[in-house]
Amino acid sequence: MEHQRCYIYDPDQADGRSAKRQRTAKLASQAQLPARLQTYHELWSLQNQRIQATLEESEKVTQENIATFIRRTTEGVRDDLAGIPSGLIVAGPSIASHGPFFDRLGRRIKNITDSAYLVLTSGESPNLKTLLKNLIKKATSRVDDDDEEDLGRPSVSSRNAPKLLDFDLGHLQEWRNRNRVQSVVVVLQDSEAFDSGVLEQLVELVYSWRDRLPFVLLFGIATSAESFEDRLSGRTTRYLEGQKFDVTQSDEIIEKLFSAIVASTNVPLRIGPGLSRRILERQKDHVQNVQDFSDGLKYGYMSHFYANCTSIFLKDGLSFEDVSPEIFEAVRNLPSFRIRVEMMLEKSETNEIRSLLTSDQDLFQDTTANVDQGKQILYALSSAAIVFARLRHSLHVSPNVPLSSIWIRAASGDMVGSPLLRETMLSVKKLPSDKLDQLLTAFHGLDVTYFPINLSAYHHELTDLLKKSSSSTPLRTQHDVRNESLRTTVVAQKVLLSKHKANLSEEDNAYSDLVARLHDELDEYFSTTFIDPRALYLSEVLIYDLKSPHTEVFQPKPRFAIERALASPHDYLGCECCGVDNERAEDASLASTQPATAILYQLYLESGAIINVSDLWSAFNTIAGDAEDENTESKTMALFQRSLAELKYLGLIKPTKKKADHIAKAMWRGL
Amino acid sequence: MLPDEIMQRIDREFPCRELQIRHLCALFSPSLPAPSLLVAHGLTATGKTSVIKTFLSLAEIPHAFINSRECITGRHLLERTTAACLDALDGHGGEGEGKIDRRPYARTENINALAMNLQRMLENWGQARLVLVLDGIDAQREAPATLLAALARFGERIPSLSIILITTLPPTTLHKPGTPHLHFPAYTRSALLQILNLHPPTIFPEPPSLEQYPDYTPDLAAEDDAWLWNRFLGAVWDSLSKHTGRDLISFRNTSMRLWRDFVRPITDGTFGTRDFSRLMVNRRHLFQGEEAVLDRIISAPDPNIAPSANGLPSTPSTALARKTKTIQHDLPYYTTHLLIAAYLASYNPSRTDPTYFMKHTDKRKNRRRVHTNNLTTASTPNTKARRIPRHLLTPSPFPLDRLLAIFRALLEGPVPQVADVAGGQAGGDVLEVGGRWRVGFGWEWVRGLGRGVGIEVGEYLVGGVEG
Ligand SMILES: Nc1ncnc2c1ncn2[C@@H]1O[C@H](COP(=O)(O)OP(=O)(O)OP(=O)(O)O)[C@@H](O)[C@H]1O
Ligand SMILES: [Mg+2]
């Protein structure tokens, strides 16, 4: 493994490297890319606004609590034995979102309270001295001069009076005398990654300064407040007096985001159910990260507008002149177009078909109208999903199914006839009047654009009924089990169970009738709106639900790719020299024409856990070297060294002390 | 101020330290030459800092007070000492005199420079004596080895300087016989009670309104507070603090933590203010748990769960609530497994990996074997080394490939190639080749994690852990 660097400059005579197979053939359909790009920008910026608004909304409460906590520390006199006010902010396991979170928090705290807000990360704080220097630097925005760094003293000092060392909190005190802030908030963003010794020293120091500097400590915590506390010694915890703040769980935020940008009504381009499910699963199994979630959606939007030229029809106010002829050709090739034409054929609407196939103008009219209509249908579908989720919520039907999964089911066309729907409708049927009253009240303020049922009429009717009703017990429908009693009779030693309907009062009858009408209307509503969107004409334009580029981008298989590239480079290079012949003779895959690293890798695969380097070299030399020409040996050696270094870089081999002149395989393969 | 007056003033504020105050008065009496060095020592919270500071300012002796805790390095201590002494001299300068020219004192690189600086500034200073207090000097970070010995010799070179060193234990490296020592012994039970009785907390968070209870005057209330608090303190001491946390501050903290709960029946109106024995019986559970002696960052009990129905013990329920809240955030599925794997890699010795994680060995059989092994060793009394359960040891570092191998073994079914390491658990550069990792979380947490995904982590830990 000991090797020296060497360079051999030997420019290729042939023109460059073997041509890689181009993954994407030049597509003719890049028609009007700029226009699509612009449409993408318009649509996505709208979505992005929604994302930001949702995030801010979900953090607002926590942020305000923290700000209040900080403000309260400055009010009133503090007991001189009381600890440093400190907030334990449980910000969740996704470290990547902590930074932005504390940024937003800082902005808010500075807005609401009169305080300095200083964020420290573990990277900036390997030891107490550096931590303090950074803290002071951040507070005073002092420029660091590197002279006499080790002594920690600015160089100008010798001429003047004694200066404070640059990790002396006296700087902060001076600065505060000038700036008069109420409190100094110090944030330890990733407090769990701090060395606990440093943390304890810091706490002790801050405690000792608390009569001169009004510190407030905020600890960002990924796991739990308890495990953070357990890491500190009892003495340190005594110096702290804290409160815990929970940031909204990221799965809740994800659910909110999903409702806002995928499942809400006014979304021109839908991310389809398959992709949505994939993205949500990824959140559950792999990463939990808001940023990643919205990136996934954004990538979906980008892919749609980039790769699908018919997406231009999503543009607002499109006119015929804006659309080039290729795009009409593309529309005519859409699967849903073909299906439609076939259906029209069955109805022998040949004239219409002809006009769609021959006249771009007619096709334009038809397509824009259908896109609009499709949008409306999808809006209605999403709206129905929302109504359904709210219905379940106010009925308290268990299990609790979140809107995201309701929407995904609806968008896959699985809703009609599903047990979920049936069960929910059944409980509507049995609803007693007090629950119905609550339910109708809960539906106040519903966006009724796509909701045909006049609920307020029902509500009026119900109130009238209730007024008339004399008894204090709620009215019940005929389907309510409490109106049935089981009657057990023993006939010829057999037990007969028979249901017996209690006599319904007049009000109950009227009420039953009302509920039955409501039930039927709802049922009708759901079964007409929960269509299968994938059967929708032009669903290719309206819905993006492709698995392919998404999985490769968000769930790549880097190791698999590297191993495959090394084991069979031909798959990637597509060159003639090593591919074609060898494809038939499976075992003879080693060839001198392959890249040196690939050769070495294949030799590596054949050897045991510990490899003798000189054996490896001779094997390598037989394949890659030129037996006749002695002069090329140094060149082969250089290639060998480089390949070895590359394998080491990839983490496949490592030096070993077990045996001289040997290297060890890292236990990666097959993992 | 006359010595007697000072005595009284300090004694009122800090009772039970008469002896120490008397010594201080004698040592620093204006009529006698002050000692050049004094060592004050005593355990934590015995009033060393407060008494000496109060004494020096009441006796109007020019002094500089340096807290070693605030000094990050030895050099820092020296610099701060110079600056503090200059401040002290400036503060005590006569009317007409201007401030001291500080330019010559720009640097104090080492202990010798400090001696020179002090010498120089005191030479030009008219008044008698400067007292330099170095508080907690034994805990100074990055202190030079000779610091104490050198400080002890300062008196020889600088006649008008007195140094007071405050330490926890009497220093052994002083090398200066005949130095006066002032010991601050730990307080006895009665002393603690007397001190804490100076400021009893109130029984009623808000004083009962005078209109409603015209006879319950503030004086009467204060009397009740003091009476009950005193008895309560005695009970806390005898049942809890005697055994752990005997110093003043721990005792005070423990008592304050229990107080509100203790007097709740009174504020509820169930008992009168003087029903001490009935209160004791009713609230005896407070004195049985360990909750109160533990220092916690989040001390204020959650108002939503705290008061259970009166008379019922509320401590166990809050403890339970704390336990159940331990896992705050659900981690993604694979991340959870990865963390568990990391925990196992850190706590199991690598040679046992085949036993626990090989695919072809029957895991359960092996586990049982290890388990019974352990049981027999534990039950036979003559085994030499009783093993400490693994999870109580410190984690050891492990290489990344081992982590992945265990990760693989834990999961059933195919493993996807990407999983997000919930970073930050192990420090260091993630991509460093051959870097070694170590987990930063504890047993309780990982057990909770494991249960979340249906893995009993204890079964995989060498030696096994029950529960
Ligand atoms: N005799 C006393 N009377 C009243 N209060 C006291 C007495 N002794 C100590 N205290 C109080 O206890 C607290 C701790 O005291 P102090 O800081 O002086 O202790 P210390 O010996 O310097 O401790 P450490 O060694 O930890 O620095 C202070 O708030 C002080 O007011
Ligand atoms: Mg002290």
Short mmCIF file of N, CA, C and O in Angstrom, two decimals, chain A residues 79 81 88 90 92-93 95 129 132 148 151 153 159-162 165 167-168 201 204-205 208-209 212 223-224 229 234-235 237-242 246-247 249 284-288 556 559-560 667-668 670-671, chain B residues 67 69-70 72-73 75-76 79-80 86 102-103 105-107 141 247 249-250 252-253 295-299 322 326 328-335 400-401 404-405 408 416-420 422-425 440 445:
data_model
loop_
_atom_site.label_atom_id
_atom_site.label_comp_id
_atom_site.label_asym_id
_atom_site.label_seq_id
_atom_site.Cartn_x
_atom_site.Cartn_y
_atom_site.Cartn_z
N ASP A 79 -34.31 35.33 41.66
CA ASP A 79 -33.66 34.77 42.83
C ASP A 79 -32.17 34.61 42.51
O ASP A 79 -31.82 34.11 41.45
N LEU A 81 -30.14 32.60 43.48
CA LEU A 81 -29.70 31.21 43.37
C LEU A 81 -30.31 30.51 42.17
O LEU A 81 -29.97 29.38 41.86
N LEU A 88 -35.02 23.99 26.33
CA LEU A 88 -34.62 22.78 25.62
C LEU A 88 -35.57 22.64 24.44
O LEU A 88 -36.75 22.39 24.62
N VAL A 90 -36.78 20.71 21.51
CA VAL A 90 -36.73 19.40 20.87
C VAL A 90 -37.16 19.59 19.43
O VAL A 90 -38.33 19.67 19.11
N GLY A 92 -36.46 17.72 16.77
CA GLY A 92 -36.68 16.56 15.92
C GLY A 92 -35.42 16.05 15.28
O GLY A 92 -34.39 16.70 15.25
N PRO A 93 -35.50 14.84 14.77
CA PRO A 93 -34.31 14.13 14.32
C PRO A 93 -33.71 14.61 13.01
O PRO A 93 -32.62 14.21 12.68
N ILE A 95 -31.63 16.70 11.30
CA ILE A 95 -30.62 17.71 11.61
C ILE A 95 -30.63 18.80 10.54
O ILE A 95 -30.41 19.97 10.82
N LYS A 129 -12.43 27.64 24.63
CA LYS A 129 -11.81 28.89 24.20
C LYS A 129 -12.35 29.32 22.83
O LYS A 129 -12.76 30.46 22.64
N LEU A 132 -15.92 30.49 22.96
CA LEU A 132 -16.11 31.85 23.47
C LEU A 132 -15.68 32.88 22.44
O LEU A 132 -16.35 33.89 22.24
N GLU A 148 -0.98 36.74 16.66
CA GLU A 148 -0.93 36.29 18.04
C GLU A 148 -2.17 35.51 18.42
O GLU A 148 -2.69 35.63 19.51
N LEU A 151 -2.07 33.57 21.65
CA LEU A 151 -2.16 34.32 22.90
C LEU A 151 -3.54 34.90 23.06
O LEU A 151 -3.94 35.31 24.14
N ARG A 153 -4.70 37.64 21.78
CA ARG A 153 -4.72 39.06 22.07
C ARG A 153 -4.56 39.84 20.76
O ARG A 153 -3.70 39.52 19.95
N ARG A 159 0.70 48.95 22.78
CA ARG A 159 0.83 50.38 22.97
C ARG A 159 -0.07 50.89 24.08
O ARG A 159 0.15 51.92 24.66
N ASN A 160 -1.13 50.16 24.35
CA ASN A 160 -2.14 50.72 25.23
C ASN A 160 -2.28 49.95 26.53
O ASN A 160 -1.49 49.10 26.87
N ALA A 161 -3.35 50.25 27.19
CA ALA A 161 -3.64 49.61 28.47
C ALA A 161 -3.91 48.14 28.24
O ALA A 161 -4.09 47.71 27.12
N PRO A 162 -3.96 47.36 29.33
CA PRO A 162 -4.26 45.93 29.15
C PRO A 162 -5.59 45.74 28.45
O PRO A 162 -6.57 46.41 28.77
N LEU A 165 -8.43 39.53 26.89
CA LEU A 165 -8.15 38.47 25.93
C LEU A 165 -9.40 38.23 25.11
O LEU A 165 -10.50 38.51 25.58
N PHE A 167 -11.17 35.84 24.40
CA PHE A 167 -12.23 34.93 24.81
C PHE A 167 -12.81 35.36 26.15
O PHE A 167 -13.45 34.58 26.85
N ASP A 168 -12.53 36.59 26.53
CA ASP A 168 -13.01 37.08 27.82
C ASP A 168 -14.43 37.61 27.64
O ASP A 168 -14.67 38.45 26.78
N GLN A 201 -18.55 23.20 31.04
CA GLN A 201 -17.74 24.38 31.36
C GLN A 201 -18.47 25.66 30.97
O GLN A 201 -18.45 26.65 31.70
N GLU A 204 -21.16 26.46 33.43
CA GLU A 204 -20.61 26.97 34.69
C GLU A 204 -20.17 28.43 34.53
O GLU A 204 -20.43 29.27 35.40
N LEU A 205 -19.53 28.69 33.42
CA LEU A 205 -19.06 30.04 33.16
C LEU A 205 -20.21 31.03 33.08
O LEU A 205 -20.21 32.10 33.70
N SER A 208 -21.67 31.77 36.34
CA SER A 208 -20.87 32.67 37.15
C SER A 208 -21.00 34.12 36.68
O SER A 208 -20.87 35.04 37.46
N TRP A 209 -21.30 34.30 35.41
CA TRP A 209 -21.45 35.65 34.86
C TRP A 209 -22.87 36.18 34.95
O TRP A 209 -23.17 37.26 34.47
N ARG A 212 -23.85 39.73 35.75
CA ARG A 212 -23.46 40.84 34.88
C ARG A 212 -24.05 40.73 33.48
O ARG A 212 -24.26 41.72 32.81
N THR A 223 -32.92 14.30 19.91
CA THR A 223 -33.52 13.08 20.46
C THR A 223 -34.61 13.42 21.46
O THR A 223 -35.76 13.53 21.11
N SER A 224 -34.25 13.57 22.71
CA SER A 224 -35.27 13.93 23.67
C SER A 224 -34.62 14.71 24.80
O SER A 224 -33.43 14.58 25.05
N GLU A 229 -30.51 15.67 29.13
CA GLU A 229 -30.28 15.97 30.53
C GLU A 229 -29.38 14.93 31.17
O GLU A 229 -28.52 15.24 31.99
N GLY A 234 -24.96 16.27 37.42
CA GLY A 234 -25.97 16.86 38.29
C GLY A 234 -25.66 18.29 38.65
O GLY A 234 -26.53 19.15 38.74
N ARG A 235 -24.37 18.56 38.80
CA ARG A 235 -23.95 19.90 39.16
C ARG A 235 -24.33 20.90 38.07
O ARG A 235 -24.78 22.00 38.34
N THR A 237 -26.73 20.50 35.80
CA THR A 237 -28.17 20.67 35.68
C THR A 237 -28.68 21.61 36.76
O THR A 237 -29.67 22.29 36.58
N ARG A 238 -27.99 21.65 37.88
CA ARG A 238 -28.42 22.54 38.94
C ARG A 238 -28.33 24.01 38.50
O ARG A 238 -29.09 24.85 38.94
N TYR A 239 -27.36 24.28 37.64
CA TYR A 239 -27.18 25.66 37.18
C TYR A 239 -28.22 26.07 36.15
O TYR A 239 -28.27 27.23 35.76
N LEU A 240 -28.95 25.12 35.64
CA LEU A 240 -29.89 25.43 34.56
C LEU A 240 -31.31 25.35 35.08
O LEU A 240 -31.63 24.51 35.92
N GLU A 241 -32.13 26.23 34.55
CA GLU A 241 -33.50 26.16 34.98
C GLU A 241 -34.33 26.31 33.73
O GLU A 241 -34.35 27.36 33.12
N GLY A 242 -34.94 25.24 33.34
CA GLY A 242 -35.40 25.27 31.97
C GLY A 242 -36.84 24.94 31.74
O GLY A 242 -37.60 24.60 32.63
N ASP A 246 -41.48 21.80 22.33
CA ASP A 246 -41.53 20.81 21.26
C ASP A 246 -41.84 21.48 19.95
O ASP A 246 -42.83 22.20 19.84
N VAL A 247 -41.01 21.24 19.01
CA VAL A 247 -41.31 21.70 17.66
C VAL A 247 -42.26 20.65 17.06
O VAL A 247 -42.15 19.48 17.37
N GLN A 249 -43.92 17.84 15.29
CA GLN A 249 -43.32 16.64 14.73
C GLN A 249 -43.30 16.72 13.22
O GLN A 249 -44.26 17.19 12.62
N LYS A 284 -41.31 8.12 5.67
CA LYS A 284 -41.53 7.28 6.84
C LYS A 284 -40.33 6.35 7.07
O LYS A 284 -39.94 6.12 8.21
N ASP A 285 -39.77 5.83 6.00
CA ASP A 285 -38.75 4.81 6.17
C ASP A 285 -37.33 5.34 6.19
O ASP A 285 -36.47 4.81 6.87
N HIS A 286 -37.07 6.38 5.43
CA HIS A 286 -35.68 6.75 5.26
C HIS A 286 -35.31 8.07 5.88
O HIS A 286 -34.55 8.15 6.81
N VAL A 287 -35.87 9.10 5.33
CA VAL A 287 -35.51 10.41 5.85
C VAL A 287 -36.76 11.08 6.37
O VAL A 287 -37.86 10.80 5.93
N GLN A 288 -36.54 11.95 7.30
CA GLN A 288 -37.69 12.69 7.75
C GLN A 288 -37.29 14.13 7.66
O GLN A 288 -36.53 14.62 8.49
N PRO A 556 -31.16 6.58 -5.12
CA PRO A 556 -30.14 6.02 -5.99
C PRO A 556 -29.50 4.81 -5.34
O PRO A 556 -29.65 4.59 -4.14
N ARG A 559 -23.85 2.15 -4.57
CA ARG A 559 -22.90 1.06 -4.48
C ARG A 559 -23.12 0.05 -5.60
O ARG A 559 -22.17 -0.40 -6.24
N PHE A 560 -24.37 -0.25 -5.83
CA PHE A 560 -24.70 -1.15 -6.91
C PHE A 560 -24.12 -0.64 -8.21
O PHE A 560 -23.50 -1.39 -8.98
N MET A 667 -14.84 -5.24 4.55
CA MET A 667 -15.95 -6.18 4.50
C MET A 667 -17.21 -5.58 3.87
O MET A 667 -18.29 -5.68 4.39
N TRP A 668 -17.02 -4.89 2.79
CA TRP A 668 -18.15 -4.17 2.21
C TRP A 668 -19.01 -5.05 1.32
O TRP A 668 -20.20 -4.98 1.32
N GLY A 670 -21.22 -7.29 -0.68
CA GLY A 670 -22.37 -8.11 -0.32
C GLY A 670 -23.19 -7.51 0.81
O GLY A 670 -24.20 -8.07 1.20
N LEU A 671 -22.78 -6.43 1.33
CA LEU A 671 -23.57 -5.83 2.41
C LEU A 671 -24.81 -5.17 1.85
O LEU A 671 -24.76 -4.57 0.81
N ASN B 67 -12.53 35.44 40.27
CA ASN B 67 -13.15 34.13 40.31
C ASN B 67 -12.49 33.25 39.25
O ASN B 67 -12.59 33.51 38.06
N ARG B 69 -13.25 30.49 38.12
CA ARG B 69 -14.18 29.90 37.17
C ARG B 69 -14.30 30.70 35.89
O ARG B 69 -14.59 30.17 34.84
N GLU B 70 -14.13 32.01 36.02
CA GLU B 70 -14.31 32.85 34.84
C GLU B 70 -13.04 32.97 34.04
O GLU B 70 -13.01 33.68 33.03
N ILE B 72 -10.42 31.33 31.66
CA ILE B 72 -10.41 30.17 30.79
C ILE B 72 -9.05 29.49 30.79
O ILE B 72 -8.95 28.29 30.66
N THR B 73 -7.99 30.29 30.91
CA THR B 73 -6.65 29.70 30.93
C THR B 73 -5.87 30.33 32.08
O THR B 73 -6.32 31.30 32.69
N ARG B 75 -3.17 31.99 31.76
CA ARG B 75 -2.82 33.33 31.30
C ARG B 75 -3.97 34.30 31.53
O ARG B 75 -3.79 35.45 31.96
N HIS B 76 -5.15 33.81 31.26
CA HIS B 76 -6.34 34.62 31.45
C HIS B 76 -6.45 35.07 32.90
O HIS B 76 -6.75 36.23 33.19
N GLU B 79 -3.96 37.91 33.49
CA GLU B 79 -4.40 39.17 32.89
C GLU B 79 -5.52 39.80 33.70
O GLU B 79 -5.54 41.00 33.95
N ARG B 80 -6.45 38.94 34.05
CA ARG B 80 -7.59 39.48 34.80
C ARG B 80 -7.16 39.99 36.16
O ARG B 80 -7.71 40.96 36.67
N LEU B 86 -5.73 46.85 39.21
CA LEU B 86 -5.72 48.26 38.77
C LEU B 86 -7.06 48.90 39.06
O LEU B 86 -7.13 50.03 39.56
N ARG B 102 -2.20 53.11 32.75
CA ARG B 102 -2.22 51.65 32.58
C ARG B 102 -1.26 51.15 31.52
O ARG B 102 -1.16 49.96 31.30
N ARG B 103 -0.63 52.06 30.83
CA ARG B 103 0.15 51.60 29.70
C ARG B 103 1.24 50.58 30.06
O ARG B 103 1.44 49.62 29.33
N TYR B 105 1.12 48.27 31.99
CA TYR B 105 0.60 46.96 32.43
C TYR B 105 -0.09 46.20 31.31
O TYR B 105 -0.99 45.42 31.54
N ALA B 106 0.30 46.50 30.09
CA ALA B 106 -0.43 45.94 28.96
C ALA B 106 -0.41 44.42 28.92
O ALA B 106 -1.33 43.80 28.44
N ARG B 107 0.65 43.82 29.41
CA ARG B 107 0.74 42.37 29.28
C ARG B 107 1.15 41.76 30.60
O ARG B 107 1.98 42.29 31.31
N ARG B 141 -8.45 26.31 35.34
CA ARG B 141 -8.14 25.55 34.14
C ARG B 141 -6.75 25.91 33.64
O ARG B 141 -6.36 27.09 33.72
N ASP B 247 -25.17 19.49 51.35
CA ASP B 247 -24.75 20.89 51.42
C ASP B 247 -25.94 21.82 51.37
O ASP B 247 -27.07 21.42 51.04
N ILE B 249 -26.96 24.25 49.51
CA ILE B 249 -27.74 24.54 48.30
C ILE B 249 -28.58 23.34 47.89
O ILE B 249 -29.76 23.48 47.56
N SER B 250 -27.99 22.14 47.95
CA SER B 250 -28.79 20.97 47.59
C SER B 250 -29.97 20.82 48.52
O SER B 250 -31.09 20.51 48.10
N ARG B 252 -31.44 23.14 50.22
CA ARG B 252 -32.42 24.17 49.91
C ARG B 252 -33.23 23.81 48.67
O ARG B 252 -34.45 23.93 48.65
N ASN B 253 -32.52 23.36 47.64
CA ASN B 253 -33.23 23.00 46.40
C ASN B 253 -34.23 21.90 46.64
O ASN B 253 -35.37 21.97 46.17
N ASP B 295 -31.37 16.76 40.64
CA ASP B 295 -31.45 18.06 39.98
C ASP B 295 -31.95 17.85 38.57
O ASP B 295 -31.51 16.97 37.85
N ARG B 296 -32.89 18.66 38.19
CA ARG B 296 -33.47 18.53 36.86
C ARG B 296 -33.47 19.88 36.20
O ARG B 296 -33.63 20.90 36.87
N ILE B 297 -33.31 19.89 34.89
CA ILE B 297 -33.37 21.18 34.22
C ILE B 297 -34.80 21.68 34.20
O ILE B 297 -35.08 22.83 34.49
N ILE B 298 -35.68 20.77 33.85
CA ILE B 298 -37.08 21.17 33.78
C ILE B 298 -37.68 20.84 35.13
O ILE B 298 -38.03 19.71 35.41
N SER B 299 -37.76 21.85 35.99
CA SER B 299 -38.17 21.55 37.35
C SER B 299 -39.66 21.77 37.55
O SER B 299 -40.33 20.98 38.19
N ARG B 322 -43.30 11.26 32.74
CA ARG B 322 -42.00 11.58 32.18
C ARG B 322 -41.46 10.40 31.40
O ARG B 322 -40.91 10.55 30.33
N THR B 326 -40.60 9.94 26.95
CA THR B 326 -39.19 9.90 26.61
C THR B 326 -38.92 9.98 25.12
O THR B 326 -38.10 10.74 24.67
N GLN B 328 -39.69 11.38 21.89
CA GLN B 328 -40.49 12.49 21.42
C GLN B 328 -40.81 12.37 19.94
O GLN B 328 -41.92 12.56 19.53
N HIS B 329 -39.80 12.05 19.19
CA HIS B 329 -40.00 12.09 17.75
C HIS B 329 -39.81 10.69 17.18
O HIS B 329 -38.85 10.02 17.50
N ASP B 330 -40.73 10.29 16.38
CA ASP B 330 -40.57 9.02 15.71
C ASP B 330 -39.54 9.17 14.61
O ASP B 330 -39.60 10.10 13.83
N LEU B 331 -38.61 8.23 14.61
CA LEU B 331 -37.60 8.29 13.56
C LEU B 331 -38.06 7.43 12.41
O LEU B 331 -38.86 6.52 12.59
N PRO B 332 -37.54 7.69 11.21
CA PRO B 332 -37.85 6.81 10.10
C PRO B 332 -37.40 5.39 10.41
O PRO B 332 -36.48 5.18 11.21
N TYR B 333 -38.04 4.46 9.77
CA TYR B 333 -37.85 3.04 10.05
C TYR B 333 -36.39 2.61 9.96
O TYR B 333 -35.82 2.05 10.90
N TYR B 334 -35.76 2.89 8.84
CA TYR B 334 -34.39 2.41 8.66
C TYR B 334 -33.42 3.17 9.54
O TYR B 334 -32.44 2.61 10.03
N THR B 335 -33.69 4.44 9.74
CA THR B 335 -32.83 5.20 10.63
C THR B 335 -32.83 4.59 12.02
O THR B 335 -31.80 4.47 12.66
N LEU B 400 -17.14 1.81 10.39
CA LEU B 400 -18.42 1.93 9.71
C LEU B 400 -18.92 0.61 9.14
O LEU B 400 -20.12 0.31 9.18
N ASP B 401 -17.99 -0.22 8.64
CA ASP B 401 -18.48 -1.44 7.98
C ASP B 401 -19.12 -2.39 8.99
O ASP B 401 -20.05 -3.11 8.67
N LEU B 404 -22.63 -1.37 9.41
CA LEU B 404 -23.51 -1.77 8.31
C LEU B 404 -23.80 -3.26 8.35
O LEU B 404 -24.91 -3.70 8.04
N ALA B 405 -22.80 -4.03 8.78
CA ALA B 405 -23.01 -5.47 8.85
C ALA B 405 -24.08 -5.80 9.88
O ALA B 405 -24.98 -6.61 9.63
N ARG B 408 -27.51 -4.85 8.64
CA ARG B 408 -28.01 -5.88 7.76
C ARG B 408 -28.62 -7.04 8.51
O ARG B 408 -29.64 -7.60 8.16
N PRO B 416 -32.69 -1.58 1.44
CA PRO B 416 -32.48 -0.56 0.43
C PRO B 416 -31.09 0.03 0.59
O PRO B 416 -30.47 -0.09 1.63
N GLN B 417 -30.64 0.67 -0.47
CA GLN B 417 -29.26 1.07 -0.43
C GLN B 417 -29.03 2.40 0.24
O GLN B 417 -27.93 2.71 0.63
N VAL B 418 -30.05 3.18 0.37
CA VAL B 418 -29.82 4.48 0.98
C VAL B 418 -30.60 4.57 2.28
O VAL B 418 -31.76 4.22 2.33
N ALA B 419 -29.95 4.99 3.28
CA ALA B 419 -30.66 5.31 4.51
C ALA B 419 -30.02 6.55 5.07
O ALA B 419 -28.82 6.75 4.95
N ASP B 420 -30.81 7.37 5.64
CA ASP B 420 -30.30 8.64 6.14
C ASP B 420 -29.77 8.42 7.54
O ASP B 420 -30.50 8.05 8.43
N ALA B 422 -29.17 9.58 10.85
CA ALA B 422 -29.60 10.76 11.60
C ALA B 422 -28.37 11.33 12.26
O ALA B 422 -28.06 11.03 13.39
N GLY B 423 -27.67 12.11 11.51
CA GLY B 423 -26.33 12.55 11.87
C GLY B 423 -26.26 13.16 13.25
O GLY B 423 -27.25 13.31 13.92
N GLY B 424 -25.08 13.51 13.61
CA GLY B 424 -24.93 14.19 14.89
C GLY B 424 -24.82 13.25 16.06
O GLY B 424 -24.31 13.61 17.11
N GLN B 425 -25.27 12.03 15.90
CA GLN B 425 -25.13 11.11 17.02
C GLN B 425 -23.66 10.79 17.23
O GLN B 425 -23.19 10.70 18.33
N GLY B 440 -23.65 8.34 20.92
CA GLY B 440 -23.75 9.33 21.97
C GLY B 440 -25.08 9.27 22.70
O GLY B 440 -25.50 10.25 23.28
N TRP B 445 -32.82 5.08 25.92
CA TRP B 445 -33.32 5.64 24.68
C TRP B 445 -33.35 4.58 23.58
O TRP B 445 -34.33 4.43 22.86
#
